[in-house]
Short mmCIF file of C-alpha atoms in Angstrom, two decimals:
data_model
loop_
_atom_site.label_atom_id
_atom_site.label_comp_id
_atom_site.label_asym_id
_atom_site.label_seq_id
_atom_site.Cartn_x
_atom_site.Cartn_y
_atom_site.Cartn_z
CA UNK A 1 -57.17 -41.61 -48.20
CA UNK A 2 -57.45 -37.84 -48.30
CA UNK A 3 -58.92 -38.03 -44.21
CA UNK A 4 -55.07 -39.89 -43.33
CA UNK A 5 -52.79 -37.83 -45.73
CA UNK A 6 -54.47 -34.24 -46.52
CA UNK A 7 -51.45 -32.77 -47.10
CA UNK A 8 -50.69 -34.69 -50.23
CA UNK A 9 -53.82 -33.47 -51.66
CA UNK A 10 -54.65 -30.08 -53.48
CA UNK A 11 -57.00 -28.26 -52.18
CA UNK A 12 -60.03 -28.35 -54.70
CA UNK A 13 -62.04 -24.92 -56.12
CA UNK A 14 -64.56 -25.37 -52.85
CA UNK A 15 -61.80 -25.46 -50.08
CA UNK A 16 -60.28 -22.62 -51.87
CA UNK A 17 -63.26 -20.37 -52.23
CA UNK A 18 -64.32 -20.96 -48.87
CA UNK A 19 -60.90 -20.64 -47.35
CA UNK A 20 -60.88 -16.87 -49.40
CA UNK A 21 -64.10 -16.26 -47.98
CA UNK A 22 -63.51 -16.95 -44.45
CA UNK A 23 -59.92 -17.49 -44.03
CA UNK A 24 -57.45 -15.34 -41.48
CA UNK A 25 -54.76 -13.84 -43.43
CA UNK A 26 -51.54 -13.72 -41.62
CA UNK A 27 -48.60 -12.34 -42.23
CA UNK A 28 -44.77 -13.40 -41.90
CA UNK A 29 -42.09 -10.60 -41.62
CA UNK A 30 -40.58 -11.19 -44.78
CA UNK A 31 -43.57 -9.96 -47.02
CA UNK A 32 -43.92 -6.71 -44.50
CA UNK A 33 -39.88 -6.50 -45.20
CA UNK A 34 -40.06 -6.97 -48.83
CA UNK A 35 -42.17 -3.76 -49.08
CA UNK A 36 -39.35 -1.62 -48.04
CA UNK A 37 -37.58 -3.07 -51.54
CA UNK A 38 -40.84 -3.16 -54.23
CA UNK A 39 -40.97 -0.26 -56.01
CA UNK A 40 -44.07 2.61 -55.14
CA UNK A 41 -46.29 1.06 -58.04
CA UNK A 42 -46.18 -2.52 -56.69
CA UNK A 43 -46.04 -1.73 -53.19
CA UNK A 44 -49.53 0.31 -53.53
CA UNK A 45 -50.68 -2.58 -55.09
CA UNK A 46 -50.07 -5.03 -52.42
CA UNK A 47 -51.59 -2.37 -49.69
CA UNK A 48 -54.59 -2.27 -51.83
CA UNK A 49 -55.18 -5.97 -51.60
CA UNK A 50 -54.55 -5.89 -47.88
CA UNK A 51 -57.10 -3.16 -47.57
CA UNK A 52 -59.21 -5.37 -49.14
CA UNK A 53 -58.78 -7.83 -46.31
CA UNK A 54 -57.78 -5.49 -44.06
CA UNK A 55 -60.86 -7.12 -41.70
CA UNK A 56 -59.31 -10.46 -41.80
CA UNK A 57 -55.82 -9.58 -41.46
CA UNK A 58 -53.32 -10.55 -38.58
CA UNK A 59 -49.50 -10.76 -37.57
CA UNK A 60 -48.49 -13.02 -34.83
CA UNK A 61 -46.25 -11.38 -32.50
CA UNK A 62 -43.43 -12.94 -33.15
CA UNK A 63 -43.55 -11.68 -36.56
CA UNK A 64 -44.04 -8.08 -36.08
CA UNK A 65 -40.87 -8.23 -33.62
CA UNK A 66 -39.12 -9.69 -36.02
CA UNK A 67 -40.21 -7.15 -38.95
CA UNK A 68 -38.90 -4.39 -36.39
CA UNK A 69 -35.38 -6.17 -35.69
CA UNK A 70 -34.80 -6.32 -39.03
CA UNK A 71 -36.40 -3.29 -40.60
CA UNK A 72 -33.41 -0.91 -40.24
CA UNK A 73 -31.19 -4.01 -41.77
CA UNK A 74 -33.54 -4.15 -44.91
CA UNK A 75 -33.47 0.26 -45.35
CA UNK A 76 -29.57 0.01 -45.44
CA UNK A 77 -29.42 -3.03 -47.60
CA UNK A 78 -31.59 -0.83 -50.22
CA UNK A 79 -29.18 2.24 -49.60
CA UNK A 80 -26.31 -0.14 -50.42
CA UNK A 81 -28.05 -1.46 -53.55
CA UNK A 82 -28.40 2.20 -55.24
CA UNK A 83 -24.78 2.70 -54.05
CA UNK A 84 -23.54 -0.14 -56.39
CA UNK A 85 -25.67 1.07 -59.15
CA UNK A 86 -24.60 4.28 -59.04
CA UNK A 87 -20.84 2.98 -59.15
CA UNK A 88 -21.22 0.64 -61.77
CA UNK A 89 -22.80 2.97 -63.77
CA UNK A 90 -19.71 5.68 -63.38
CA UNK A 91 -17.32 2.88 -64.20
CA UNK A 92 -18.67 1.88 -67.16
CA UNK A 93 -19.09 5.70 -67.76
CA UNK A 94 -15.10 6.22 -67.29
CA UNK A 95 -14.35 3.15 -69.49
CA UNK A 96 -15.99 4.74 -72.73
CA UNK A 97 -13.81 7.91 -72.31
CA UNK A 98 -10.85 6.21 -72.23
CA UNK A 99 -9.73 6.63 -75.66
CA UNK A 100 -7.33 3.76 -75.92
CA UNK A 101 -9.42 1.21 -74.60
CA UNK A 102 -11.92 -1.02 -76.49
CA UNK A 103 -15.20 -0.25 -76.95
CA UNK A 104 -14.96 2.94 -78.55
CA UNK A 105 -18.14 5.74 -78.60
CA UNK A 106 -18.22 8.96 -81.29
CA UNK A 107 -17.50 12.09 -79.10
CA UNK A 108 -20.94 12.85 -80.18
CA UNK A 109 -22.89 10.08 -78.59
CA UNK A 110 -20.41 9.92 -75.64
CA UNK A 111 -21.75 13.33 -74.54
CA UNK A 112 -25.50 11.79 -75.05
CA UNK A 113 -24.44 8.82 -72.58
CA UNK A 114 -22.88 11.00 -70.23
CA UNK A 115 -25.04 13.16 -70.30
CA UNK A 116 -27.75 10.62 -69.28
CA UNK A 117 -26.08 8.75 -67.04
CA UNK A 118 -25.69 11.77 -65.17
CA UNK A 119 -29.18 12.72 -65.16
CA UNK A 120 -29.55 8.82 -64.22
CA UNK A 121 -27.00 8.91 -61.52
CA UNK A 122 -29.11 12.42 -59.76
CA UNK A 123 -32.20 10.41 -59.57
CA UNK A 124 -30.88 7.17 -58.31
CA UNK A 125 -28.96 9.94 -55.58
CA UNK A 126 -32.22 11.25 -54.89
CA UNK A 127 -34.15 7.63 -54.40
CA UNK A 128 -31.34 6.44 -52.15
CA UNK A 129 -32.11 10.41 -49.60
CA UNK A 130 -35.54 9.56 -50.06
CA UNK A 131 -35.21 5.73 -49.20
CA UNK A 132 -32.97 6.60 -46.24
CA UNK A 133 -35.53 9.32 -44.80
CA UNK A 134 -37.43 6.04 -43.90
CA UNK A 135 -35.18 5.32 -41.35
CA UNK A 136 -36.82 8.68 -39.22
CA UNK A 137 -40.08 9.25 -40.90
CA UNK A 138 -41.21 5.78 -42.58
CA UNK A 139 -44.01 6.61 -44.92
CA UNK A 140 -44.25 2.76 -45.54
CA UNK A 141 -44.20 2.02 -41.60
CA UNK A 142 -47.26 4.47 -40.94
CA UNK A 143 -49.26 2.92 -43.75
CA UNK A 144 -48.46 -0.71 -42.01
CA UNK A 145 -49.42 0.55 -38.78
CA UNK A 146 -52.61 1.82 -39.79
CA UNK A 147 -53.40 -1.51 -41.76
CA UNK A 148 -52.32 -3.75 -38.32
CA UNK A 149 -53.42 -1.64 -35.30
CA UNK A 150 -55.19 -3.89 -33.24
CA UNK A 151 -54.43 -6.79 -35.40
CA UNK A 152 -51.02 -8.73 -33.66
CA UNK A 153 -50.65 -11.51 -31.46
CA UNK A 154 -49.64 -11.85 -28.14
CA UNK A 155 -46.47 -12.19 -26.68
CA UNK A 156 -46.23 -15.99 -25.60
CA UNK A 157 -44.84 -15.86 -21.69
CA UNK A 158 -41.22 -16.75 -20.73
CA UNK A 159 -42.59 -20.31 -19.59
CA UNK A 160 -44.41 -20.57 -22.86
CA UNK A 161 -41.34 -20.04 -24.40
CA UNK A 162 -38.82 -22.30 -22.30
CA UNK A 163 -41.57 -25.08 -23.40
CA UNK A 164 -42.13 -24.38 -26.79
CA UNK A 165 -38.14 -24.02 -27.17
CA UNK A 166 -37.85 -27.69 -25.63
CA UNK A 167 -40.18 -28.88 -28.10
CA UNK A 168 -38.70 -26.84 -31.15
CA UNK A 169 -35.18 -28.83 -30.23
CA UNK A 170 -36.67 -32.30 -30.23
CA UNK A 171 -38.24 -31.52 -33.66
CA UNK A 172 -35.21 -29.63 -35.15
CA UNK A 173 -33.30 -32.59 -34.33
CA UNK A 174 -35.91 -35.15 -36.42
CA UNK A 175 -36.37 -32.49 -39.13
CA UNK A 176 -39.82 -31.68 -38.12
CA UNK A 177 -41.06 -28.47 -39.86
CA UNK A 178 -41.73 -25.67 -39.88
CA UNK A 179 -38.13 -24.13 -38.87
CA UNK A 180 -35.49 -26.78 -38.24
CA UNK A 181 -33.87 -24.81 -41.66
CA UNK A 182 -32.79 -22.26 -38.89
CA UNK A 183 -31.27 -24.84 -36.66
CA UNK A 184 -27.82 -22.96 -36.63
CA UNK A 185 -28.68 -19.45 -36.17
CA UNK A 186 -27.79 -18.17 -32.65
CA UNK A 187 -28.36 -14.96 -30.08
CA UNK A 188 -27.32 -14.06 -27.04
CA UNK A 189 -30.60 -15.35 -24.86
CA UNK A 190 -30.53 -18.12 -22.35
CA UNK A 191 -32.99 -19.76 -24.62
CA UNK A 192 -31.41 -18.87 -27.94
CA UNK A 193 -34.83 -18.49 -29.26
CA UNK A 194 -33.44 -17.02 -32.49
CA UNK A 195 -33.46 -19.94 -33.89
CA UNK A 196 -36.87 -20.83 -33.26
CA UNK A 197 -38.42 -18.05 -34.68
CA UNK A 198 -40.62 -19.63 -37.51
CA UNK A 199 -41.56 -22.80 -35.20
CA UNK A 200 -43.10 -19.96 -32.62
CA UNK A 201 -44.67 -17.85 -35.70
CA UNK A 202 -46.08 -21.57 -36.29
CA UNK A 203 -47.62 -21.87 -32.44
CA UNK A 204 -48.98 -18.51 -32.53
CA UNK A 205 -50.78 -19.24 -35.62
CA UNK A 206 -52.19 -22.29 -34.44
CA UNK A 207 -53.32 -20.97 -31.24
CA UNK A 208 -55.08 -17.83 -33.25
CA UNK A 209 -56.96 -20.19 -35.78
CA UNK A 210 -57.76 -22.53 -32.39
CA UNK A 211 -59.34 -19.23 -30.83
CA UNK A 212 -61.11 -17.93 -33.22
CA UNK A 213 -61.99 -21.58 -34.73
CA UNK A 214 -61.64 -20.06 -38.14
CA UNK A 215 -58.87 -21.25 -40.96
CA UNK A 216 -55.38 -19.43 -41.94
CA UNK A 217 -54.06 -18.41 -45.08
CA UNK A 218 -50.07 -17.54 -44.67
CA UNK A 219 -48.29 -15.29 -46.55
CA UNK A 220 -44.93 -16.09 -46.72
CA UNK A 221 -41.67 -15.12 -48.93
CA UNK A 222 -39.83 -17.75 -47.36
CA UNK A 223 -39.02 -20.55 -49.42
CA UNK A 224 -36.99 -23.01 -47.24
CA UNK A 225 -37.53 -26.42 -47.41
CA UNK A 226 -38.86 -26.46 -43.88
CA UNK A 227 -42.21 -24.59 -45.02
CA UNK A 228 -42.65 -25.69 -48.92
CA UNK A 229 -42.24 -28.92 -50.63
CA UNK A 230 -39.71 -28.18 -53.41
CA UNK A 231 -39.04 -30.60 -56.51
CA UNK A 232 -36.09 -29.61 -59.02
CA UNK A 233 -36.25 -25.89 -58.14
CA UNK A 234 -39.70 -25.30 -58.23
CA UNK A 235 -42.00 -24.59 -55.14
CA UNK A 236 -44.96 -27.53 -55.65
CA UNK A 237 -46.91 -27.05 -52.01
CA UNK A 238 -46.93 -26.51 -48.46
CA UNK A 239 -45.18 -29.38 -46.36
CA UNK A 240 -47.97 -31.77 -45.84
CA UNK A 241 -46.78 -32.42 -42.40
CA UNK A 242 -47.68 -28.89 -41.53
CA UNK A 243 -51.04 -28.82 -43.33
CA UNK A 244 -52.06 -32.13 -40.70
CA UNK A 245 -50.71 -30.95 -37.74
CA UNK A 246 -52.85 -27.28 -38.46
CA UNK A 247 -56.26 -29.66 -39.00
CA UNK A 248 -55.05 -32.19 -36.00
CA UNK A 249 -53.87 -29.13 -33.30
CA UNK A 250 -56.55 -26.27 -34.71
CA UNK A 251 -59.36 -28.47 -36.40
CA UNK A 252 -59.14 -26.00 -39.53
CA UNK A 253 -57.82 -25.80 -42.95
CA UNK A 254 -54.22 -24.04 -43.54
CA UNK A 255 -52.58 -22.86 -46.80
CA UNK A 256 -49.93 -20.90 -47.45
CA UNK A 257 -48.91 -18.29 -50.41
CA UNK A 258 -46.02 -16.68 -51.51
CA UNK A 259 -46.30 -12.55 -52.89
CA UNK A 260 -46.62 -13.34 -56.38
CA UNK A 261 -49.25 -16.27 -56.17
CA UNK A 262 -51.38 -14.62 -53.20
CA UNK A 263 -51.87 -11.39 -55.68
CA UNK A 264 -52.72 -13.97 -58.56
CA UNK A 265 -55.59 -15.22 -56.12
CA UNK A 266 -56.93 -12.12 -55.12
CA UNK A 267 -57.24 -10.73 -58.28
CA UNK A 268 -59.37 -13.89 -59.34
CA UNK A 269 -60.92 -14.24 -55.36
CA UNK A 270 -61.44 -10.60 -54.16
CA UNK A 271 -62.64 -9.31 -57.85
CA UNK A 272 -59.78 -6.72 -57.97
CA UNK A 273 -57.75 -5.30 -60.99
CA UNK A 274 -53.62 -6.46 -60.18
CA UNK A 275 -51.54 -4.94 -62.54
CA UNK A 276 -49.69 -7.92 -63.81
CA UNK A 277 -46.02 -5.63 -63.75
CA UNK A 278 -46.34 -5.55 -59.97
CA UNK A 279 -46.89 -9.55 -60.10
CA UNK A 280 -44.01 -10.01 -62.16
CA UNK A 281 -40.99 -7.63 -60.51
CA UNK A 282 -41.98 -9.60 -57.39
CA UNK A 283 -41.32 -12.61 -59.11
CA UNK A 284 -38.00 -11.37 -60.56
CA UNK A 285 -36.49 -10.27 -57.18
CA UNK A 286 -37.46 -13.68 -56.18
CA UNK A 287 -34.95 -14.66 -58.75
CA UNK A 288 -32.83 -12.57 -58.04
CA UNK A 289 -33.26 -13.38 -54.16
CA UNK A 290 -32.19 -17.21 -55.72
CA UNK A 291 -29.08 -15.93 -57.65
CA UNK A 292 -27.84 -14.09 -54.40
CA UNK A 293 -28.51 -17.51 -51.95
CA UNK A 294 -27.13 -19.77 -54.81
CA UNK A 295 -23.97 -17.16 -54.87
CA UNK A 296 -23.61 -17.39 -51.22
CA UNK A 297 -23.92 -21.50 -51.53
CA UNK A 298 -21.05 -21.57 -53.75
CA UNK A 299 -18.94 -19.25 -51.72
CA UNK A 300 -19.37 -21.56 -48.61
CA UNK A 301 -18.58 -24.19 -50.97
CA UNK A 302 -15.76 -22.92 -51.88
CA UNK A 303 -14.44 -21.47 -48.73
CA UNK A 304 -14.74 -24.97 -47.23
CA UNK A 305 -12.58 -26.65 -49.78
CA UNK A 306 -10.44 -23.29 -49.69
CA UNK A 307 -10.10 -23.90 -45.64
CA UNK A 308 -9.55 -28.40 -46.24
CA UNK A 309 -6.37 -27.26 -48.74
CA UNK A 310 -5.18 -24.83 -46.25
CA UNK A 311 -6.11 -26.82 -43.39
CA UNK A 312 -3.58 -30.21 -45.16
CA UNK A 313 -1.36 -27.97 -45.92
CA UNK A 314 -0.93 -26.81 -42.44
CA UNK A 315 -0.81 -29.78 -41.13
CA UNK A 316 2.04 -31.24 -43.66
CA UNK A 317 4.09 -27.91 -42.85
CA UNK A 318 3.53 -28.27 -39.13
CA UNK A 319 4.82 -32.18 -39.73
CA UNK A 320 7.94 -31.14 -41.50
CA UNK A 321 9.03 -28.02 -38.95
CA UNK A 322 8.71 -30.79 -36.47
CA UNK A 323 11.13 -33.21 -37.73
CA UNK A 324 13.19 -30.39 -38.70
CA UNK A 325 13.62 -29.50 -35.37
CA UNK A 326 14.28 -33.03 -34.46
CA UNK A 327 16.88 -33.43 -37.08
CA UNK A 328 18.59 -30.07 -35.84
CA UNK A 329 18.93 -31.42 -32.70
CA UNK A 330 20.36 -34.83 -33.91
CA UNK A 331 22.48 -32.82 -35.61
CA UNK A 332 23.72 -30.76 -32.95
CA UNK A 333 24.15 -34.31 -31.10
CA UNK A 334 26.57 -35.58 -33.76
CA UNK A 335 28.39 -32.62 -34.59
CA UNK A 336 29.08 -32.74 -30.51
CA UNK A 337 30.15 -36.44 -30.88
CA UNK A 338 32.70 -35.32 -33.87
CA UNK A 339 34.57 -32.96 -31.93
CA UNK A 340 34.81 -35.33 -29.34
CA UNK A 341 36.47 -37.94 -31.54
CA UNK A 342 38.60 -35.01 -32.84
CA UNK A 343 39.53 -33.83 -29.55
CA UNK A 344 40.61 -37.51 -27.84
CA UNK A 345 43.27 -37.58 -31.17
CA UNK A 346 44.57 -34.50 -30.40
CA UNK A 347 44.86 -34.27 -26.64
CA UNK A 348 44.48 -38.29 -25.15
CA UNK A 349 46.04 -41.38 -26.15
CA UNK A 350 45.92 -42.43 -29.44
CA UNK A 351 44.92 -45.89 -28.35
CA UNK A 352 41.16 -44.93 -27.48
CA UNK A 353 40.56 -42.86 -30.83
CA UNK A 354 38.09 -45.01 -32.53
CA UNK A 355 38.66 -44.26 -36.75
CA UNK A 356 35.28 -46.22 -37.59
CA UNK A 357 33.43 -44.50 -35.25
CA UNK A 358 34.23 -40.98 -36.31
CA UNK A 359 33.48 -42.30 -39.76
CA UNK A 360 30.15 -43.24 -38.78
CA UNK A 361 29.36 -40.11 -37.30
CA UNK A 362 30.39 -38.18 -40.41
CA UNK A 363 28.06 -40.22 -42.83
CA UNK A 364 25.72 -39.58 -40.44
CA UNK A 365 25.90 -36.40 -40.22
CA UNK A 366 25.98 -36.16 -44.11
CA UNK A 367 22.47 -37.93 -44.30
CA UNK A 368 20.97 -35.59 -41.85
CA UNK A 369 21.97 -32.49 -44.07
CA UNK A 370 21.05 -34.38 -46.58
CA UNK A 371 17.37 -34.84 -45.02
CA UNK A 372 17.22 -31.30 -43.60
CA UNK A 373 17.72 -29.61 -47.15
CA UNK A 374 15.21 -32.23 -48.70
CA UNK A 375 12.24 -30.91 -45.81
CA UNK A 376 13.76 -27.13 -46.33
CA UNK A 377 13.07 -27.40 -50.12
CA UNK A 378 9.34 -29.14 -49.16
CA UNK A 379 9.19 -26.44 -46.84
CA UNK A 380 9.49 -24.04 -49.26
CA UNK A 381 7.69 -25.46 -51.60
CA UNK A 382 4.22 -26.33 -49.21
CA UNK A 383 4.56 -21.78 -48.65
CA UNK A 384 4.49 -21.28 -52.14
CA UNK A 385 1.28 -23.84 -52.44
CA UNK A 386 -0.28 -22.09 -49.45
CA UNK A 387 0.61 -18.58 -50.68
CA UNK A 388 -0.70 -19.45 -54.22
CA UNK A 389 -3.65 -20.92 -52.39
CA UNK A 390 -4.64 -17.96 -50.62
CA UNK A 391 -4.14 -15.43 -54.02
CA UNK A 392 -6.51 -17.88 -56.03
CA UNK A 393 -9.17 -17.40 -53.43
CA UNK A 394 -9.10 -14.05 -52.91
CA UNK A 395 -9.21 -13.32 -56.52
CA UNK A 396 -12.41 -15.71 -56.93
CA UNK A 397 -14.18 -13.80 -53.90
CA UNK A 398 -13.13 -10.52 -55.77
CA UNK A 399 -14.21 -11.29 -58.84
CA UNK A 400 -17.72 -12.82 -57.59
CA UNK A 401 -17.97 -9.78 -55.32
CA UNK A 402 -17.33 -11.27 -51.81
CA UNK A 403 -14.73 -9.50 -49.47
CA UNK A 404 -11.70 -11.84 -48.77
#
């Protein structure tokens, strides 16, 4: 059974020993990304595994382009995070010495907290220069181009690409992985090949392990659907889709690893000392990672059913302006026909002044002013609902933190 579905299988103590003995590592941008936001202790700790491999270590092309498009994005996102920190810190700072506002602080231990979060705030200023200095002269970049000179993939040509793009589109459509997750992201290329990112990272791989006939280990931070199997929150296992396609297309064994799990392994694989605090504040910006995507989640969530209110409401107001309208001109029709009946009594022959008729007109008339100030007050009424509308959600995506 194992020979027709590998995938479902784990990999027993032999595959994994001999896969840590022989194996490729590769590398996906987001672990060469997530360096720029581990702190110094855990990011030596990662180079020193990767040192350890450093022989057996590779990037496919697509990879290391993508680690460069988006290493700039990554330096100003950590820039932006001491920002905040600094700010919150200085509000809670001005809350305490307010001296009519609850929670109070003794003048005495006031000046202590002040007094540190000063000292607190000066450092986190100098971390954010010193983070930003990256952006010229990248301490973290030289160290990752010493570990990876000669060690990425090449550039697939532009008819590799048209082909592989054609391919990525009939499997994104049947929710083939890896990558189909991505399905909706877009550039400005003729191929929008943007989107196919991870299923060309995939091709390069395979076409590296087919090469050098040798198996891949991937290190990988993402944690889409498309790449892992996930059960009630938890990653279980690589898809076992992409696990047969490696042995079918390659003819070698693939596994995959996130940070956290691949530094577990090497410290029981490579014989090498992991301090277990660099394990775990990888692990906790994973969580945090999770918090932010689940945040996001329920802001599209709620910005959909925010835009379905808006968009009924629209809709009903547009309804009612347009048979206002109507009835203003039915109006102005009538009112037209009145004076008419008015001026044949006054000026022509009595004879041809039609009494019912004018009467008519006049309870007519009546019941369209009586309609008209019905749709006015619904008018009114559907501004107030969209107004109100509108307040609620921008005070939801300023509490949570999202701009409006």
């Amino acid at each position: 059974m194992k020979s027709k579905f590998p995938g479902y299988f784990k990999l027993t103590d032999k595959e994994i020993n001999e896969l840590w003995k022989n194996a490729l590592f590769t590398l996906d941008a987001n672990i060469l990304l997530n360096l720029y936001r581990y702190s110094d202790e855990t990011r030596e700790e990662f180079f020193k595994i990767l040192n350890k491999l450093k022989k057996r270590i590779w990037i496919p092309h697509q990879s290391a382009q993508e680690f460069f498009n988006n290493r700039l994005g990554v330096i100003s996102q950590q820039e932006k995070s001491y920002e905040e920190t600094i700010s919150s810190l200085k509000s809670i700072e001005k809350e305490f010495h307010n001296s009519r506002q609850h929670p109070f602080l003794s003048d005495k231990l006031l000046k202590k907290f002040t007094s540190l979060n000063e000292e607190i705030c000066k450092q986190l200023e100098g971390n954010k220069e010193f983070h930003n200095n990256r952006i010229t002269e990248d301490d973290i970049l030289a160290k990752i181009e010493s570990l990876f000179d000669k060690k990425v993939g090449n550039e697939f040509t532009e008819e590799e690409l048209q082909e592989i793009c054609k391919e990525g589109e009939i499997r994104f459509k049947n929710k083939v992985p890896p990558g189909y997750k991505d399905s909706s992201k877009n550039d400005d290329t003729e191929l929008n090949s943007r989107k196919y990112g991870d299923f060309i990272v995939w091709k390069q791989i395979i076409q590296k392990s087919k090469d050098l006939k040798q198996g891949v280990i991937l290190l990988t931070d993402d944690r889409k659907e498309d790449w892992w199997v996930r059960f009630k929150g938890k990653t279980i296992s690589p898809r076992p889709e992409l696990i047969k396609e490696f042995q079918l297309e390659a003819e070698q064994s693939f596994h995959m690893y996130q940070s956290d799990r691949f530094l577990e392994f090497a410290r029981d694989f490579l014989n090498e000392k992991v301090d277990e605090k660099a394990i775990e504040e990888i692990r906790e910006l994973r969580r945090l990672d999770e918090r932010r995507r689940m945040m996001n989640l329920r802001k599209e969530e709620e910005y959909m059913k925010y835009r379905q209110v808006r968009e009924s409401l629209m809709k009903e107001r547009i309804s009612l302006e347009e048979e206002l309208n109507y009835l203003h001109e039915r109006r102005s029709h009538l009112k037209n026909s009145i004076d008419e009946q008015y001026l044949i009594l006054d000026n022509s022959d009595p004879a041809e002044f039609d009494e019912r008729q004018l009467s008519r007109l006049k309870h007519e008339l009546k019941m369209f002013d009586s309609k008209s100030d019905e749709i006015r007050m619904r008018l009114m009424s559907l501004k107030e609902r969209e107004h109100k509308e509108r307040m609620i959600r921008n005070k939801t995506m300023h509490n949570k933190g999202y701009s409006a």
